[in-house]
Short mmCIF file of C-alpha atoms and ligand atoms in Angstrom, two decimals:
data_model
loop_
_atom_site.label_atom_id
_atom_site.label_comp_id
_atom_site.label_asym_id
_atom_site.label_seq_id
_atom_site.Cartn_x
_atom_site.Cartn_y
_atom_site.Cartn_z
CA UNK A 251 3.59 -5.46 6.25
CA UNK A 252 2.74 -2.40 4.24
CA UNK A 253 -0.01 -0.76 2.28
CA UNK A 254 -0.57 -1.42 -1.36
CA UNK A 255 0.80 1.54 -1.63
CA UNK A 256 1.60 3.50 -4.71
CA UNK A 257 3.48 0.77 -6.52
CA UNK A 258 5.44 -1.00 -3.81
CA UNK A 259 4.87 -4.11 -1.80
CA UNK A 260 6.68 -5.48 1.23
CA UNK A 261 6.74 -8.97 2.70
CA UNK A 262 7.56 -9.37 6.37
CA UNK A 263 8.37 -12.65 8.10
CA UNK A 264 7.59 -12.98 11.77
CA UNK A 265 9.14 -15.38 14.26
CA UNK A 266 6.26 -17.76 13.71
CA UNK A 267 7.13 -17.82 9.98
CA UNK A 268 3.94 -15.98 9.12
CA UNK A 269 4.44 -13.68 6.22
CA UNK A 270 3.78 -10.00 6.11
CA UNK A 271 3.77 -8.48 2.67
CA UNK A 272 3.82 -4.79 2.04
CA UNK A 273 2.71 -3.36 -1.23
CA UNK A 274 3.59 0.15 -2.21
CA UNK A 275 3.17 2.31 -5.27
CA UNK A 276 1.68 5.57 -6.48
CA UNK A 277 -2.06 6.18 -6.40
CA UNK A 278 -3.52 4.45 -9.45
CA UNK A 279 -0.42 2.30 -10.00
CA UNK A 280 -2.53 -0.82 -9.52
CA UNK A 281 -1.75 -1.86 -5.94
CA UNK A 282 -5.34 -2.68 -5.05
CA UNK A 283 -5.80 -4.64 -8.26
CA UNK A 284 -2.68 -6.75 -7.64
CA UNK A 285 -3.48 -7.22 -3.95
CA UNK A 286 -6.81 -8.82 -4.84
CA UNK A 287 -5.02 -11.31 -7.07
CA UNK A 288 -2.43 -12.11 -4.41
CA UNK A 289 -5.20 -12.74 -1.88
CA UNK A 290 -6.96 -15.07 -4.33
CA UNK A 291 -3.81 -17.08 -5.06
CA UNK A 292 -1.99 -17.11 -1.71
CA UNK A 293 -4.81 -16.67 0.82
CA UNK A 294 -3.19 -13.70 2.52
CA UNK A 295 -5.18 -11.12 4.42
CA UNK A 296 -5.19 -7.83 2.52
CA UNK A 297 -4.98 -4.73 4.66
CA UNK A 298 -5.25 -1.46 2.80
CA UNK A 299 -4.52 1.54 4.98
CA UNK A 300 -6.71 3.60 2.65
CA UNK A 301 -9.62 1.16 2.99
CA UNK A 302 -9.23 1.05 6.80
CA UNK A 303 -9.30 4.83 6.90
CA UNK A 304 -12.30 5.08 4.57
CA UNK A 305 -14.16 2.53 6.73
CA UNK A 306 -13.49 4.69 9.78
CA UNK A 307 -14.86 7.73 7.89
CA UNK A 308 -17.95 5.76 6.81
CA UNK A 309 -18.61 4.78 10.45
CA UNK A 310 -19.31 8.46 11.16
CA UNK A 311 -17.18 8.45 14.33
CA UNK A 312 -15.48 11.60 15.61
CA UNK A 313 -12.14 10.16 14.52
CA UNK A 314 -13.71 9.47 11.13
CA UNK A 315 -14.79 13.09 10.70
CA UNK A 316 -11.32 14.38 11.47
CA UNK A 317 -9.82 11.86 9.04
CA UNK A 318 -12.24 12.81 6.26
CA UNK A 319 -11.19 16.46 6.41
CA UNK A 320 -7.51 15.48 6.12
CA UNK A 321 -8.05 12.97 3.30
CA UNK A 322 -10.21 15.35 1.26
CA UNK A 323 -7.30 17.79 1.21
CA UNK A 324 -5.03 14.99 -0.09
CA UNK A 325 -2.84 15.12 3.03
CA UNK A 326 -1.40 12.24 5.07
CA UNK A 327 -3.21 11.27 8.27
CA UNK A 328 -1.24 11.10 11.54
CA UNK A 329 1.27 8.29 11.83
CA UNK A 330 -0.07 6.68 15.01
CA UNK A 331 -3.66 6.56 13.78
CA UNK A 332 -2.84 4.50 10.69
CA UNK A 333 -0.42 2.20 12.48
CA UNK A 334 -2.89 1.50 15.29
CA UNK A 335 -5.61 0.67 12.77
CA UNK A 336 -3.32 -1.73 10.89
CA UNK A 337 -2.15 -3.35 14.10
CA UNK A 338 -5.72 -3.83 15.37
CA UNK A 339 -6.74 -5.38 12.06
CA UNK A 340 -3.75 -7.75 12.15
CA UNK A 341 -4.38 -8.82 15.72
CA UNK A 342 -7.99 -9.59 14.83
CA UNK A 343 -6.79 -12.05 12.17
CA UNK A 344 -3.54 -13.26 13.73
CA UNK A 345 -4.78 -16.77 14.52
CA UNK A 346 -6.33 -17.57 11.16
CA UNK A 347 -4.34 -15.71 8.51
CA UNK A 348 -1.71 -17.32 6.25
CA UNK A 349 -0.02 -13.96 5.94
CA UNK A 350 -0.67 -10.29 5.59
CA UNK A 351 -0.47 -8.08 2.56
CA UNK A 352 -0.34 -4.47 3.56
CA UNK A 353 -1.24 -2.00 0.88
CA UNK A 354 -0.41 1.69 1.06
CA UNK A 355 1.81 1.69 4.11
CA UNK A 356 4.42 2.88 5.04
CA UNK A 357 4.16 6.17 3.15
CA UNK A 358 7.06 7.73 4.97
CA UNK A 359 10.36 6.32 6.27
CA UNK A 360 9.27 7.23 9.79
CA UNK A 361 6.14 5.09 9.38
CA UNK A 362 8.31 2.17 8.28
CA UNK A 363 10.52 2.54 11.34
CA UNK A 364 7.49 2.69 13.64
CA UNK A 365 6.06 -0.37 11.95
CA UNK A 366 9.22 -2.37 12.57
CA UNK A 367 9.29 -1.32 16.21
CA UNK A 368 5.66 -2.24 16.88
CA UNK A 369 5.07 -5.14 14.49
CA UNK A 370 8.12 -6.49 12.67
CA UNK A 371 10.63 -6.18 9.81
CA UNK A 372 9.67 -6.99 6.20
CA UNK A 373 11.43 -9.46 3.91
CA UNK A 374 9.90 -8.25 0.61
CA UNK A 375 8.67 -4.96 -0.74
CA UNK A 376 6.83 -5.07 -4.04
CA UNK A 377 7.20 -1.76 -5.77
CA UNK A 378 4.33 -1.49 -8.27
CA UNK A 379 5.72 1.12 -10.61
CA UNK A 380 3.75 3.09 -13.21
CA UNK A 381 4.45 6.43 -14.92
CA UNK A 382 2.88 9.57 -13.45
CA UNK A 383 0.71 10.15 -16.52
CA UNK A 384 -0.52 6.54 -16.38
CA UNK A 385 -1.50 6.90 -12.71
CA UNK A 386 -3.45 10.13 -13.43
CA UNK A 387 -5.24 8.52 -16.38
CA UNK A 388 -6.25 5.44 -14.36
CA UNK A 389 -7.42 7.47 -11.36
CA UNK A 390 -9.52 9.84 -13.49
CA UNK A 391 -11.19 6.80 -15.00
CA UNK A 392 -11.66 5.16 -11.58
CA UNK A 393 -13.17 8.46 -10.35
CA UNK A 394 -16.04 8.10 -12.83
CA UNK A 395 -17.37 5.17 -10.79
CA UNK A 396 -15.52 4.97 -7.44
CA UNK A 397 -17.28 7.79 -5.62
CA UNK A 398 -13.99 8.38 -3.78
CA UNK A 399 -13.69 11.97 -2.61
CA UNK A 400 -10.02 12.01 -3.58
CA UNK A 401 -10.40 10.74 -7.18
CA UNK A 402 -10.62 14.23 -8.70
CA UNK A 403 -7.97 15.96 -10.79
CA UNK A 404 -6.83 18.52 -8.23
CA UNK A 405 -6.50 16.02 -5.39
CA UNK A 406 -4.90 13.43 -7.67
CA UNK A 407 -2.10 15.88 -8.59
CA UNK A 408 -1.55 16.63 -4.93
CA UNK A 409 -1.44 12.95 -4.02
CA UNK A 410 1.09 12.29 -6.77
CA UNK A 411 3.31 15.16 -5.60
CA UNK A 412 3.16 13.86 -2.07
CA UNK A 413 3.81 10.34 -3.29
CA UNK A 414 7.02 11.26 -5.06
CA UNK A 415 8.23 13.35 -2.14
CA UNK A 416 7.33 10.99 0.71
CA UNK A 417 7.35 7.49 -0.75
CA UNK A 418 10.52 7.49 -2.83
CA UNK A 419 12.68 7.78 0.31
CA UNK A 420 10.78 4.75 1.65
CA UNK A 421 11.78 2.74 -1.40
CA UNK A 422 15.37 3.91 -1.02
CA UNK A 423 15.28 2.87 2.64
CA UNK A 424 14.13 -0.69 1.81
CA UNK A 425 16.42 -0.90 -1.24
CA UNK A 426 19.35 -0.48 1.12
CA UNK A 427 18.10 -3.58 2.91
CA UNK A 428 17.92 -5.54 -0.34
CA UNK A 429 14.21 -6.44 -0.19
CA UNK A 430 12.74 -4.35 -3.02
CA UNK A 431 11.34 -6.00 -6.16
CA UNK A 432 10.32 -3.41 -8.72
CA UNK A 433 7.34 -4.47 -10.84
CA UNK A 434 6.49 -2.75 -14.14
CA UNK A 435 2.81 -1.82 -13.82
CA UNK A 436 2.50 -0.38 -17.34
CA UNK A 437 1.83 -3.96 -18.53
CA UNK A 438 -1.62 -5.60 -18.66
CA UNK A 439 -2.97 -6.67 -15.24
CA UNK A 440 -2.27 -10.41 -15.67
CA UNK A 441 1.31 -9.84 -16.83
CA UNK A 442 1.93 -7.56 -13.87
CA UNK A 443 0.59 -10.31 -11.62
CA UNK A 444 2.94 -12.86 -13.21
CA UNK A 445 5.87 -10.77 -11.97
CA UNK A 446 4.26 -10.22 -8.56
CA UNK A 447 3.70 -13.98 -8.11
CA UNK A 448 7.30 -14.71 -9.14
CA UNK A 449 8.62 -12.28 -6.53
CA UNK A 450 6.56 -14.01 -3.83
CA UNK A 451 7.44 -17.54 -5.01
CA UNK A 452 11.15 -16.64 -5.04
CA UNK A 453 10.93 -16.15 -1.27
CA UNK A 454 10.19 -19.81 -0.64
N1 LIG B 635 -2.01 -3.01 -15.16
C1 LIG B 635 -3.10 -2.23 -15.33
N2 LIG B 635 -3.48 -1.87 -16.58
C2 LIG B 635 -4.56 -1.09 -16.77
N3 LIG B 635 -5.36 -0.62 -15.79
C3 LIG B 635 -5.04 -0.94 -14.52
C4 LIG B 635 -3.90 -1.77 -14.22
N4 LIG B 635 -3.85 -1.93 -12.86
C5 LIG B 635 -4.89 -1.23 -12.36
N5 LIG B 635 -5.62 -0.65 -13.35
C6 LIG B 635 -6.81 0.19 -13.16
C7 LIG B 635 -7.79 -0.33 -12.15
C8 LIG B 635 -8.28 0.93 -11.45
O1 LIG B 635 -9.41 1.44 -12.15
C9 LIG B 635 -7.17 1.93 -11.59
C10 LIG B 635 -6.34 2.09 -10.32
O2 LIG B 635 -5.96 0.82 -9.86
P1 LIG B 635 -5.94 0.49 -8.31
O3 LIG B 635 -5.58 -0.95 -8.20
O4 LIG B 635 -7.18 0.99 -7.65
O5 LIG B 635 -4.68 1.40 -7.88
P2 LIG B 635 -4.14 1.80 -6.44
O6 LIG B 635 -4.73 0.83 -5.45
O7 LIG B 635 -2.64 1.63 -6.58
O8 LIG B 635 -4.51 3.23 -6.25
O9 LIG B 635 -6.33 1.46 -12.66
MG1 LIG B 636 -5.73 1.20 -3.59
#
């Protein structure tokens, strides 16, 4: 399980042979776009840590207000908060889901370790990889219509900095376990998906 992160994706297998996929990659690398296509083809439940957090903010709860302040600054929200939200969302769907695709999580090695302790170990991480300049270009364009507080140039640069610092060690961590499939996200959306689908099919 993981969040369609900034260009990476992970697949976890549980004892019941359910699959947990984690997608990771930089902001704007195309994680969300690819997750949607995976959901359509494979029927997995897509859990985006970013979307879960934004939904909490939109609810107007006290926790949401605290989260909004952190996200607006482009910083990472506390480890336990994100993991609890993902876990709750998974439990809610545990009986009916064919698998889980987790987008945007773990962002730090520590989050990955916590995830394994509380939920399980992944068998595939899809690393959706795009160049820094490509990610900035796509996010600026998305910002014209997304209304996301963090799709502005200053916050984008900060998120990218943080991404390279925090997420690359995560990829290294899962590379050492032999589960990383790096996907070139500079290609057109459908070609990127062809490689994503192949990585998932190769697991069978
Ligand atoms: N392969 C691709 N080629 C061109 N544009 C792409 C692309 N994949 C995604 N995009 C566009 C769609 C969005 O407007 C923007 C960011 O994509 P996204 O899926 O929201 O990224 P992420 O979820 O990784 O932040 O880039
Ligand atoms: Mg996204």
